[in-house]
Amino acid sequence: MSLQSISPSAAALRTDGARLWQSLMDLARIGATLKGGVCRIALTDLDGQGRDLFVRWAQEAGCSIRVDAIGNIFARRAGADDSLPPVMTGSHIDTQPTGGKFDGNYGVLAGLEVLRTLDAAGVRTRAPLEVAVWTNEEGSRFVPVMMGSGVFCGAFTLEHALDQRDAQGVSVGEALAQIGYAGAAGPAPAVGAYFEAHIEQGPVLENHGRVIGVVTAALGQRWYDVSVQGMEAHAGPTPMELRRDALLAASELVLEINRIATERRPHARSTVGTIEVFPNSRNVIPGRARFSVDLRAPDDAQLLDMDAALRTACARVAAERGLQIDIEQVVYFPPQPFMPQLTEAVRANAEDLGYSHMDVVSGAGHDAVYLARVAPAAMIFVPCADGISHNEVESAEPAHLEAGCNVLLRAMLAAAGVAP
Amino acid sequence: MSLQSISPSAAALRTDGARLWQSLMDLARIGATLKGGVCRIALTDLDGQGRDLFVRWAQEAGCSIRVDAIGNIFARRAGADDSLPPVMTGSHIDTQPTGGKFDGNYGVLAGLEVLRTLDAAGVRTRAPLEVAVWTNEEGSRFVPVMMGSGVFCGAFTLEHALDQRDAQGVSVGEALAQIGYAGAAGPAPAVGAYFEAHIEQGPVLENHGRVIGVVTAALGQRWYDVSVQGMEAHAGPTPMELRRDALLAASELVLEINRIATERRPHARSTVGTIEVFPNSRNVIPGRARFSVDLRAPDDAQLLDMDAALRTACARVAAERGLQIDIEQVVYFPPQPFMPQLTEAVRANAEDLGYSHMDVVSGAGHDAVYLARVAPAAMIFVPCADGISHNEVESAEPAHLEAGCNVLLRAMLAAAGVAP
């Protein structure tokens, strides 16, 4: 991947933040909730209406539309050399049941705004540009999550994805046909470069007062179930020194697990999100406890080091307290670094445009994480209020969204080249 | 309370361990479970059958029977001076739904065995002796627990107890009438002294290899609900230093609460038996946690000191971690010391009889704890296997049960005096 320097006239281009904001608000009316959020679950009629609106907008901006067999939409703006692989951007427009206006939608409409800006300015790129709307990123109705990008990148097969069913027994294939987005099967075309703009979904940019997050990697994840077997006993008659209290051991491990990531800052994460004790009675010493562990790190060496620290802590607590502790790994997502040349393009353009910025990692999954398996890829984060997403109160500043969109425009021009 | 020294001939008396064991096994057939336990829930037909068997045995041993308005049964063996307040022993024969053969039953049948022994030897006591069967100690069907002894000792009123209803809407009063144990109302008679033999329901005697536990006090109890309010956030995008993790705070408190009693050994106890986190999702940092606290101590000063330590720990963790922590006390049972002269009689007689013994506290509630409010009282513990009770596998050694019964015989004779 080599990036082109762009001409002064191209460098003078700016996206229209007001137009971007208006499109976000217009799309948010489809599935709008009373509390100001959006409920537009994948492959529902509302998702279909949202897709139709995007397609109309893209066609009005001079794009051709292609839909693949898993329902991903590609709005294409021809390049001067249309045989080159496209420089692509995109995200998703499906939401959580109590989702917001920005998660996913921003990435799609920022891409559209880039095309509109080029269209208005009459700028032609060397390579073609595409804006992708990936099917079912959220996974609220159908699993696996990040379904459209996962099929596109070969993480799982088209057939597997089409066969998945929702709680009512409707398959992905049936739901796609129902809303008119079951496209033709065929091999995924090559992608020259992929950028994705997204709200951060975390508090780091806001906390540091920065506008642009240069996303260097997506954290790898290892999830576990840990079970602790101690001895149930009456709380009254059992002296402290004769107890084998499963919750006490679990509590020591919760603190230890927190330490595993705290000692590996800034990027490592460790979370115990669920816990249960048995028999869960006020005056009975818990005989058994179960809890989940979620470890995340930007590279596999660190993630394995954290895995080892978890196992060491469990073995130590089990030995010291005379309990049995079992660990089962239930999920593994590998860490995914983004392409350094592309992240540098994001960083340099944010700097050129005078936006405060910082390097960050993505703790959550995104379509770009799959795309990075098959193409040079990078992400651009902008702040969201209080780091809150997957929530109807999700909120972002128009100026920040515009800034991210300007960085996206510049980065895509650099990757695609501007035709003379 | 002054204790009599007993004559050499009275001191030579021994209870019949085999007869005691046989009676325990015979009673255990009423409500026997497949796993070797007993399910004889208070005021059921099976409880009625158990009561009938006890009454027949007591009458065969020459006792008169009195039933009070809450269904407590008193089997009375007249004294040489029958105007003296009786020296009483007893316990309960109702069980937990998956209860054992010994909890409660041992105290009642050890009392019966004392009377049988005196009857066989033709020994007359100065004061009358009584064996009480207290109604509904377990509280499995009707609350409050320790209902019969509670009414007898004025912890709550007869009317309140009679009005309590089970899950099917049957009242205590109706259930008593149904099984024929609704006796006449009237003021509770004075009790000269009260002894209760019981399996320990804990592991201390077994752990120390002792046969007799000289129970010096019943622990006071303070129970609490603690709630922790932090901030729910996504596990992936939220760096460690920006978290307000409610489970992490709760876990620190679980360890701290354990320390509160561990630093106040041997008698203090502290237990967190229940915990819940919200939203209890693998990849969400818990925003809220709730857990129970059970603190126990042998005197109010220590219990208050532990209460203060709990509040200090919660305040410190709340301040250090930027969370809100609320504490609500939901139960208070005052500590109940037993009468030193009576516990000394238990200790001295165990020593005389050559049984290994140690001073212990009762961590659980017993009818004797209420009796100690209105009469000189003491308890005699014997070991149970692995400290397990309220369980069908509850088990005790015949030799230990006999030893406790011999101590009970001696202590009752010392309290009642032997008639010439």
Short mmCIF file of N, CA, C and O in Angstrom, two decimals, chain A residues 200-204 207 219 223-225 234-243 245 247-248 251-252 254-255 258 261-262 265-266 268-275 277 280-286 292-294 296 321 330 363-364 389-390, chain B residues 200-204 207 219 223-225 234-243 245 247-248 251-252 254-255 258 261-262 265-266 268-277 280-286 292-294 296 321 330 363-364 389-390:
data_model
loop_
_atom_site.label_atom_id
_atom_site.label_comp_id
_atom_site.label_asym_id
_atom_site.label_seq_id
_atom_site.Cartn_x
_atom_site.Cartn_y
_atom_site.Cartn_z
N GLU A 200 -16.23 6.34 19.26
CA GLU A 200 -15.27 5.54 20.02
C GLU A 200 -15.93 4.43 20.83
O GLU A 200 -15.36 3.37 21.03
N GLN A 201 -17.13 4.69 21.36
CA GLN A 201 -17.82 3.74 22.27
C GLN A 201 -17.05 3.56 23.57
O GLN A 201 -17.24 2.56 24.27
N GLY A 202 -16.19 4.48 23.88
CA GLY A 202 -15.44 4.45 25.13
C GLY A 202 -15.10 5.87 25.53
O GLY A 202 -15.39 6.82 24.78
N PRO A 203 -14.48 6.06 26.69
CA PRO A 203 -14.30 7.39 27.25
C PRO A 203 -12.93 8.02 27.02
O PRO A 203 -12.65 9.10 27.56
N VAL A 204 -12.07 7.37 26.25
CA VAL A 204 -10.67 7.81 26.23
C VAL A 204 -10.49 9.18 25.58
O VAL A 204 -9.85 10.08 26.13
N ASN A 207 -11.96 11.87 27.65
CA ASN A 207 -11.17 12.06 28.85
C ASN A 207 -9.87 12.82 28.58
O ASN A 207 -9.39 13.56 29.43
N LEU A 219 -8.16 -4.89 19.93
CA LEU A 219 -7.68 -5.81 20.97
C LEU A 219 -8.10 -7.24 20.67
O LEU A 219 -9.23 -7.48 20.24
N TRP A 223 -12.07 -15.06 26.42
CA TRP A 223 -13.12 -15.11 27.44
C TRP A 223 -13.08 -16.48 28.10
O TRP A 223 -12.83 -17.50 27.46
N TYR A 224 -13.39 -16.48 29.38
CA TYR A 224 -13.32 -17.71 30.18
C TYR A 224 -14.54 -17.85 31.09
O TYR A 224 -15.14 -16.86 31.48
N ASP A 225 -14.82 -19.09 31.44
CA ASP A 225 -15.69 -19.40 32.59
C ASP A 225 -14.79 -19.98 33.67
O ASP A 225 -14.05 -20.93 33.41
N HIS A 234 -22.68 -23.84 57.35
CA HIS A 234 -23.47 -22.84 58.07
C HIS A 234 -22.60 -21.68 58.51
O HIS A 234 -21.51 -21.87 59.07
N ALA A 235 -23.11 -20.48 58.28
CA ALA A 235 -22.35 -19.28 58.60
C ALA A 235 -22.12 -19.12 60.10
O ALA A 235 -21.10 -18.58 60.52
N GLY A 236 -23.05 -19.60 60.91
CA GLY A 236 -22.91 -19.41 62.36
C GLY A 236 -21.91 -20.34 63.01
O GLY A 236 -20.95 -19.89 63.64
N PRO A 237 -22.10 -21.64 62.87
CA PRO A 237 -21.26 -22.58 63.63
C PRO A 237 -19.85 -22.79 63.05
O PRO A 237 -19.05 -23.44 63.70
N THR A 238 -19.55 -22.27 61.88
CA THR A 238 -18.27 -22.59 61.24
C THR A 238 -17.24 -21.48 61.46
O THR A 238 -17.39 -20.39 60.92
N PRO A 239 -16.21 -21.76 62.26
CA PRO A 239 -15.20 -20.72 62.54
C PRO A 239 -14.45 -20.33 61.26
O PRO A 239 -14.41 -21.10 60.30
N MET A 240 -13.88 -19.15 61.30
CA MET A 240 -13.26 -18.59 60.10
C MET A 240 -12.16 -19.51 59.55
O MET A 240 -12.02 -19.66 58.35
N GLU A 241 -11.38 -20.12 60.44
CA GLU A 241 -10.21 -20.87 59.98
C GLU A 241 -10.58 -22.23 59.40
O GLU A 241 -9.74 -22.89 58.81
N LEU A 242 -11.84 -22.65 59.57
CA LEU A 242 -12.24 -23.96 59.04
C LEU A 242 -13.10 -23.82 57.78
O LEU A 242 -13.73 -24.78 57.34
N ARG A 243 -13.10 -22.65 57.19
CA ARG A 243 -13.95 -22.43 56.02
C ARG A 243 -13.21 -22.66 54.71
O ARG A 243 -12.01 -22.44 54.63
N ASP A 245 -14.46 -21.06 51.61
CA ASP A 245 -15.49 -20.16 51.11
C ASP A 245 -15.23 -19.84 49.64
O ASP A 245 -14.25 -19.19 49.28
N LEU A 247 -16.85 -17.89 47.57
CA LEU A 247 -16.95 -16.48 47.19
C LEU A 247 -15.72 -15.70 47.62
O LEU A 247 -15.28 -14.78 46.93
N LEU A 248 -15.15 -16.07 48.76
CA LEU A 248 -13.93 -15.40 49.22
C LEU A 248 -12.81 -15.63 48.20
O LEU A 248 -12.08 -14.69 47.84
N SER A 251 -13.56 -13.63 45.10
CA SER A 251 -13.32 -12.20 45.32
C SER A 251 -11.84 -11.87 45.22
O SER A 251 -11.45 -10.85 44.65
N GLU A 252 -11.02 -12.74 45.80
CA GLU A 252 -9.58 -12.53 45.68
C GLU A 252 -9.17 -12.56 44.21
O GLU A 252 -8.35 -11.75 43.75
N VAL A 254 -11.13 -11.83 41.60
CA VAL A 254 -11.63 -10.63 40.91
C VAL A 254 -10.61 -9.49 41.04
O VAL A 254 -10.29 -8.80 40.06
N LEU A 255 -10.05 -9.33 42.23
CA LEU A 255 -9.04 -8.28 42.44
C LEU A 255 -7.76 -8.59 41.66
O LEU A 255 -7.14 -7.71 41.06
N ASN A 258 -8.27 -8.00 37.98
CA ASN A 258 -8.20 -6.56 37.70
C ASN A 258 -6.76 -6.10 37.60
O ASN A 258 -6.38 -5.31 36.73
N ALA A 261 -4.71 -6.59 34.14
CA ALA A 261 -4.74 -5.56 33.09
C ALA A 261 -4.19 -4.23 33.60
O ALA A 261 -3.56 -3.50 32.85
N THR A 262 -4.42 -3.93 34.87
CA THR A 262 -3.95 -2.64 35.40
C THR A 262 -2.43 -2.56 35.31
O THR A 262 -1.87 -1.49 35.05
N ARG A 265 -1.18 -1.56 31.46
CA ARG A 265 -1.78 -0.40 30.82
C ARG A 265 -0.85 0.13 29.75
O ARG A 265 0.35 -0.12 29.80
N PRO A 266 -1.34 0.93 28.79
CA PRO A 266 -2.70 1.48 28.74
C PRO A 266 -3.71 0.59 28.01
O PRO A 266 -4.89 0.85 28.10
N ALA A 268 -4.25 -3.03 27.82
CA ALA A 268 -4.86 -4.28 28.27
C ALA A 268 -6.15 -4.00 29.05
O ALA A 268 -6.30 -2.95 29.68
N ARG A 269 -7.09 -4.96 29.00
CA ARG A 269 -8.36 -4.85 29.72
C ARG A 269 -8.64 -6.19 30.38
O ARG A 269 -8.38 -7.24 29.77
N SER A 270 -9.19 -6.16 31.58
CA SER A 270 -9.67 -7.40 32.20
C SER A 270 -10.94 -7.08 32.96
O SER A 270 -11.01 -6.09 33.67
N THR A 271 -11.93 -7.94 32.77
CA THR A 271 -13.25 -7.67 33.34
C THR A 271 -13.88 -8.96 33.85
O THR A 271 -13.87 -9.96 33.13
N VAL A 272 -14.41 -8.92 35.05
CA VAL A 272 -15.31 -9.97 35.52
C VAL A 272 -16.71 -9.36 35.47
O VAL A 272 -17.04 -8.48 36.28
N GLY A 273 -17.49 -9.80 34.51
CA GLY A 273 -18.80 -9.18 34.28
C GLY A 273 -19.95 -9.92 34.93
O GLY A 273 -20.99 -9.34 35.21
N THR A 274 -19.76 -11.24 35.17
CA THR A 274 -20.85 -12.04 35.77
C THR A 274 -20.30 -12.83 36.95
O THR A 274 -19.14 -13.24 36.96
N ILE A 275 -21.14 -13.01 37.94
CA ILE A 275 -20.77 -13.89 39.07
C ILE A 275 -22.04 -14.47 39.65
O ILE A 275 -23.09 -13.82 39.66
N VAL A 277 -23.13 -17.29 43.03
CA VAL A 277 -22.70 -18.19 44.10
C VAL A 277 -23.84 -19.14 44.46
O VAL A 277 -25.01 -18.85 44.20
N ASN A 280 -26.34 -19.34 47.53
CA ASN A 280 -26.79 -17.95 47.52
C ASN A 280 -27.81 -17.69 48.62
O ASN A 280 -28.89 -17.16 48.39
N SER A 281 -27.44 -18.06 49.83
CA SER A 281 -28.30 -17.88 51.00
C SER A 281 -27.51 -17.10 52.05
O SER A 281 -26.33 -17.36 52.27
N ARG A 282 -28.18 -16.13 52.68
CA ARG A 282 -27.54 -15.21 53.60
C ARG A 282 -26.65 -15.85 54.65
O ARG A 282 -25.61 -15.33 55.01
N ASN A 283 -27.13 -16.99 55.21
CA ASN A 283 -26.41 -17.55 56.35
C ASN A 283 -25.76 -18.89 56.01
O ASN A 283 -25.60 -19.75 56.87
N VAL A 284 -25.40 -19.04 54.75
CA VAL A 284 -24.66 -20.23 54.32
C VAL A 284 -23.38 -19.76 53.61
O VAL A 284 -23.44 -18.92 52.71
N ILE A 285 -22.26 -20.29 54.04
CA ILE A 285 -20.99 -20.00 53.37
C ILE A 285 -21.05 -20.58 51.97
O ILE A 285 -21.33 -21.77 51.81
N PRO A 286 -20.81 -19.76 50.93
CA PRO A 286 -20.94 -20.27 49.56
C PRO A 286 -20.00 -21.45 49.30
O PRO A 286 -18.80 -21.36 49.52
N SER A 292 -17.28 -15.05 35.06
CA SER A 292 -16.71 -14.93 33.72
C SER A 292 -15.47 -14.05 33.79
O SER A 292 -15.35 -13.20 34.67
N VAL A 293 -14.57 -14.28 32.86
CA VAL A 293 -13.38 -13.43 32.73
C VAL A 293 -13.27 -13.02 31.27
O VAL A 293 -13.44 -13.85 30.38
N ASP A 294 -13.00 -11.75 31.04
CA ASP A 294 -12.83 -11.20 29.70
C ASP A 294 -11.48 -10.49 29.70
O ASP A 294 -11.31 -9.48 30.37
N ARG A 296 -8.42 -8.75 27.37
CA ARG A 296 -8.17 -8.17 26.04
C ARG A 296 -6.78 -7.53 26.01
O ARG A 296 -6.33 -6.96 27.01
N ARG A 321 -6.12 -21.75 49.51
CA ARG A 321 -7.41 -21.82 50.21
C ARG A 321 -8.01 -23.23 50.21
O ARG A 321 -9.12 -23.43 50.71
N VAL A 330 -13.76 -19.87 26.59
CA VAL A 330 -14.97 -20.03 25.77
C VAL A 330 -14.95 -19.20 24.49
O VAL A 330 -15.73 -19.47 23.58
N GLY A 363 -11.32 -1.45 21.61
CA GLY A 363 -11.59 -2.56 22.55
C GLY A 363 -12.72 -3.44 22.05
O GLY A 363 -12.81 -4.60 22.41
N ALA A 364 -13.58 -2.88 21.23
CA ALA A 364 -14.75 -3.61 20.74
C ALA A 364 -14.49 -4.12 19.33
O ALA A 364 -13.55 -3.71 18.67
N SER A 389 -22.42 3.96 24.41
CA SER A 389 -23.07 3.54 23.16
C SER A 389 -23.95 2.35 23.47
O SER A 389 -24.08 1.96 24.62
N HIS A 390 -24.55 1.77 22.44
CA HIS A 390 -25.55 0.70 22.66
C HIS A 390 -26.58 1.19 23.66
O HIS A 390 -26.97 0.47 24.58
N GLU B 200 -23.39 -30.33 67.35
CA GLU B 200 -22.76 -29.01 67.23
C GLU B 200 -23.20 -28.24 65.98
O GLU B 200 -23.26 -27.02 66.00
N GLN B 201 -23.46 -28.95 64.90
CA GLN B 201 -23.77 -28.33 63.60
C GLN B 201 -22.60 -27.51 63.06
O GLN B 201 -22.79 -26.63 62.23
N GLY B 202 -21.42 -27.78 63.56
CA GLY B 202 -20.21 -27.11 63.09
C GLY B 202 -19.05 -28.06 63.29
O GLY B 202 -19.21 -29.15 63.86
N PRO B 203 -17.88 -27.68 62.81
CA PRO B 203 -16.74 -28.60 62.76
C PRO B 203 -15.74 -28.47 63.92
O PRO B 203 -14.69 -29.12 63.90
N VAL B 204 -16.03 -27.66 64.94
CA VAL B 204 -14.99 -27.33 65.92
C VAL B 204 -14.60 -28.53 66.78
O VAL B 204 -13.41 -28.84 66.94
N ASN B 207 -12.80 -31.12 64.82
CA ASN B 207 -11.48 -30.62 64.44
C ASN B 207 -10.50 -30.66 65.61
O ASN B 207 -9.30 -30.88 65.42
N LEU B 219 -23.89 -16.68 69.81
CA LEU B 219 -23.43 -15.45 69.16
C LEU B 219 -24.60 -14.53 68.83
O LEU B 219 -25.65 -14.98 68.40
N TRP B 223 -27.32 -8.76 60.52
CA TRP B 223 -27.34 -9.04 59.08
C TRP B 223 -27.60 -7.74 58.34
O TRP B 223 -28.36 -6.89 58.80
N TYR B 224 -26.98 -7.65 57.17
CA TYR B 224 -27.07 -6.42 56.37
C TYR B 224 -27.28 -6.73 54.90
O TYR B 224 -26.89 -7.80 54.42
N ASP B 225 -27.86 -5.76 54.21
CA ASP B 225 -27.82 -5.71 52.74
C ASP B 225 -26.90 -4.56 52.35
O ASP B 225 -27.08 -3.43 52.83
N HIS B 234 -18.83 -0.63 28.72
CA HIS B 234 -18.36 -1.74 27.88
C HIS B 234 -16.98 -2.19 28.32
O HIS B 234 -16.08 -1.38 28.53
N ALA B 235 -16.82 -3.50 28.41
CA ALA B 235 -15.56 -4.06 28.88
C ALA B 235 -14.41 -3.79 27.92
O ALA B 235 -13.26 -3.67 28.33
N GLY B 236 -14.70 -3.70 26.63
CA GLY B 236 -13.63 -3.54 25.66
C GLY B 236 -13.08 -2.12 25.61
O GLY B 236 -11.88 -1.90 25.82
N PRO B 237 -13.92 -1.13 25.32
CA PRO B 237 -13.40 0.22 25.09
C PRO B 237 -13.03 0.99 26.36
O PRO B 237 -12.48 2.08 26.24
N THR B 238 -13.32 0.48 27.54
CA THR B 238 -13.12 1.28 28.75
C THR B 238 -11.81 0.91 29.45
O THR B 238 -11.68 -0.19 29.98
N PRO B 239 -10.84 1.83 29.43
CA PRO B 239 -9.55 1.52 30.06
C PRO B 239 -9.70 1.32 31.57
O PRO B 239 -10.67 1.79 32.17
N MET B 240 -8.75 0.62 32.14
CA MET B 240 -8.84 0.23 33.54
C MET B 240 -9.00 1.44 34.45
O MET B 240 -9.74 1.41 35.43
N GLU B 241 -8.27 2.54 34.14
CA GLU B 241 -8.24 3.66 35.07
C GLU B 241 -9.50 4.51 35.01
O GLU B 241 -9.70 5.37 35.86
N LEU B 242 -10.36 4.26 34.00
CA LEU B 242 -11.59 5.06 33.91
C LEU B 242 -12.82 4.26 34.35
O LEU B 242 -13.95 4.66 34.10
N ARG B 243 -12.60 3.16 35.04
CA ARG B 243 -13.72 2.31 35.44
C ARG B 243 -14.21 2.62 36.85
O ARG B 243 -13.41 3.03 37.70
N ASP B 245 -16.06 0.03 38.77
CA ASP B 245 -16.55 -1.35 38.67
C ASP B 245 -17.15 -1.77 40.02
O ASP B 245 -16.45 -1.90 41.02
N LEU B 247 -18.43 -4.62 40.97
CA LEU B 247 -18.01 -5.93 41.46
C LEU B 247 -16.61 -5.88 42.06
O LEU B 247 -16.32 -6.57 43.04
N LEU B 248 -15.77 -5.05 41.46
CA LEU B 248 -14.42 -4.92 42.01
C LEU B 248 -14.49 -4.37 43.44
O LEU B 248 -13.82 -4.88 44.35
N SER B 251 -15.86 -7.03 45.71
CA SER B 251 -14.87 -8.08 45.98
C SER B 251 -13.88 -7.63 47.04
O SER B 251 -13.49 -8.41 47.92
N GLU B 252 -13.46 -6.37 46.95
CA GLU B 252 -12.56 -5.84 47.98
C GLU B 252 -13.26 -5.91 49.34
O GLU B 252 -12.64 -6.27 50.35
N VAL B 254 -15.68 -8.02 50.25
CA VAL B 254 -15.81 -9.42 50.69
C VAL B 254 -14.54 -9.84 51.45
O VAL B 254 -14.62 -10.45 52.53
N LEU B 255 -13.38 -9.47 50.91
CA LEU B 255 -12.13 -9.81 51.60
C LEU B 255 -12.01 -9.05 52.92
O LEU B 255 -11.58 -9.60 53.93
N ASN B 258 -14.31 -10.53 55.52
CA ASN B 258 -13.71 -11.76 56.05
C ASN B 258 -12.67 -11.43 57.12
O ASN B 258 -12.59 -12.09 58.16
N ALA B 261 -13.84 -10.67 60.92
CA ALA B 261 -14.00 -11.77 61.89
C ALA B 261 -12.68 -12.51 62.11
O ALA B 261 -12.41 -12.97 63.22
N THR B 262 -11.88 -12.62 61.07
CA THR B 262 -10.62 -13.37 61.20
C THR B 262 -9.72 -12.70 62.24
O THR B 262 -9.01 -13.38 62.99
N ARG B 265 -10.87 -13.69 66.09
CA ARG B 265 -11.04 -15.10 66.44
C ARG B 265 -10.88 -15.26 67.93
O ARG B 265 -10.28 -14.41 68.58
N PRO B 266 -11.38 -16.38 68.49
CA PRO B 266 -11.95 -17.54 67.79
C PRO B 266 -13.44 -17.43 67.55
O PRO B 266 -13.97 -18.23 66.78
N ALA B 268 -15.71 -14.71 66.66
CA ALA B 268 -16.42 -13.87 65.69
C ALA B 268 -16.56 -14.60 64.36
O ALA B 268 -15.74 -15.44 64.00
N ARG B 269 -17.64 -14.27 63.63
CA ARG B 269 -17.90 -14.84 62.31
C ARG B 269 -18.34 -13.72 61.38
O ARG B 269 -19.09 -12.84 61.79
N SER B 270 -17.92 -13.80 60.14
CA SER B 270 -18.45 -12.88 59.13
C SER B 270 -18.57 -13.63 57.82
O SER B 270 -17.67 -14.36 57.43
N THR B 271 -19.70 -13.44 57.17
CA THR B 271 -20.00 -14.21 55.97
C THR B 271 -20.73 -13.34 54.95
O THR B 271 -21.65 -12.63 55.31
N VAL B 272 -20.27 -13.41 53.71
CA VAL B 272 -21.05 -12.89 52.60
C VAL B 272 -21.61 -14.11 51.87
O VAL B 272 -20.86 -14.86 51.25
N GLY B 273 -22.91 -14.33 52.02
CA GLY B 273 -23.52 -15.55 51.50
C GLY B 273 -24.17 -15.36 50.14
O GLY B 273 -24.34 -16.32 49.39
N THR B 274 -24.57 -14.12 49.82
CA THR B 274 -25.25 -13.87 48.55
C THR B 274 -24.58 -12.70 47.84
O THR B 274 -24.10 -11.76 48.48
N ILE B 275 -24.55 -12.76 46.54
CA ILE B 275 -24.07 -11.63 45.74
C ILE B 275 -24.76 -11.66 44.39
O ILE B 275 -25.06 -12.72 43.86
N GLU B 276 -25.05 -10.48 43.88
CA GLU B 276 -25.63 -10.31 42.54
C GLU B 276 -24.99 -9.10 41.90
O GLU B 276 -24.75 -8.10 42.58
N VAL B 277 -24.72 -9.17 40.61
CA VAL B 277 -24.25 -7.99 39.89
C VAL B 277 -25.19 -7.69 38.72
O VAL B 277 -25.89 -8.58 38.24
N ASN B 280 -24.88 -8.18 34.78
CA ASN B 280 -24.46 -9.59 34.79
C ASN B 280 -24.25 -10.10 33.38
O ASN B 280 -24.78 -11.13 32.99
N SER B 281 -23.47 -9.37 32.62
CA SER B 281 -23.16 -9.71 31.23
C SER B 281 -21.64 -9.76 31.08
O SER B 281 -20.92 -8.92 31.61
N ARG B 282 -21.18 -10.79 30.35
CA ARG B 282 -19.74 -11.07 30.24
C ARG B 282 -18.89 -9.87 29.88
O ARG B 282 -17.77 -9.73 30.35
N ASN B 283 -19.38 -9.06 28.93
CA ASN B 283 -18.53 -8.01 28.40
C ASN B 283 -19.01 -6.62 28.80
O ASN B 283 -18.82 -5.66 28.08
N VAL B 284 -19.67 -6.57 29.95
CA VAL B 284 -20.08 -5.28 30.51
C VAL B 284 -19.53 -5.16 31.94
O VAL B 284 -19.70 -6.07 32.75
N ILE B 285 -18.85 -4.05 32.21
CA ILE B 285 -18.35 -3.79 33.56
C ILE B 285 -19.56 -3.60 34.47
O ILE B 285 -20.42 -2.78 34.19
N PRO B 286 -19.65 -4.38 35.58
CA PRO B 286 -20.84 -4.28 36.43
C PRO B 286 -21.02 -2.86 36.98
O PRO B 286 -20.12 -2.29 37.58
N SER B 292 -25.06 -9.68 50.72
CA SER B 292 -25.50 -9.75 52.11
C SER B 292 -24.28 -9.86 53.01
O SER B 292 -23.23 -10.34 52.59
N VAL B 293 -24.42 -9.39 54.23
CA VAL B 293 -23.36 -9.55 55.23
C VAL B 293 -24.00 -10.13 56.49
O VAL B 293 -25.08 -9.69 56.90
N ASP B 294 -23.34 -11.11 57.08
CA ASP B 294 -23.80 -11.75 58.32
C ASP B 294 -22.63 -11.67 59.29
O ASP B 294 -21.60 -12.29 59.09
N ARG B 296 -21.37 -12.06 63.30
CA ARG B 296 -21.75 -12.70 64.58
C ARG B 296 -20.62 -12.54 65.58
O ARG B 296 -19.44 -12.62 65.23
N ARG B 321 -12.73 4.38 45.43
CA ARG B 321 -13.10 3.93 44.09
C ARG B 321 -14.17 4.81 43.43
O ARG B 321 -14.63 4.50 42.33
N VAL B 330 -30.65 -5.54 58.40
CA VAL B 330 -31.96 -6.17 58.23
C VAL B 330 -32.33 -7.12 59.37
O VAL B 330 -33.50 -7.46 59.52
N GLY B 363 -22.96 -20.81 67.20
CA GLY B 363 -23.10 -19.83 66.13
C GLY B 363 -24.51 -19.76 65.60
O GLY B 363 -24.93 -18.75 65.03
N ALA B 364 -25.26 -20.83 65.79
CA ALA B 364 -26.63 -20.89 65.27
C ALA B 364 -27.62 -20.61 66.40
O ALA B 364 -27.28 -20.63 67.57
N SER B 389 -25.02 -30.38 59.13
CA SER B 389 -26.40 -30.60 59.58
C SER B 389 -27.33 -29.97 58.56
O SER B 389 -26.88 -29.47 57.53
N HIS B 390 -28.63 -30.00 58.84
CA HIS B 390 -29.62 -29.56 57.84
C HIS B 390 -29.35 -30.27 56.52
O HIS B 390 -29.38 -29.68 55.46
#
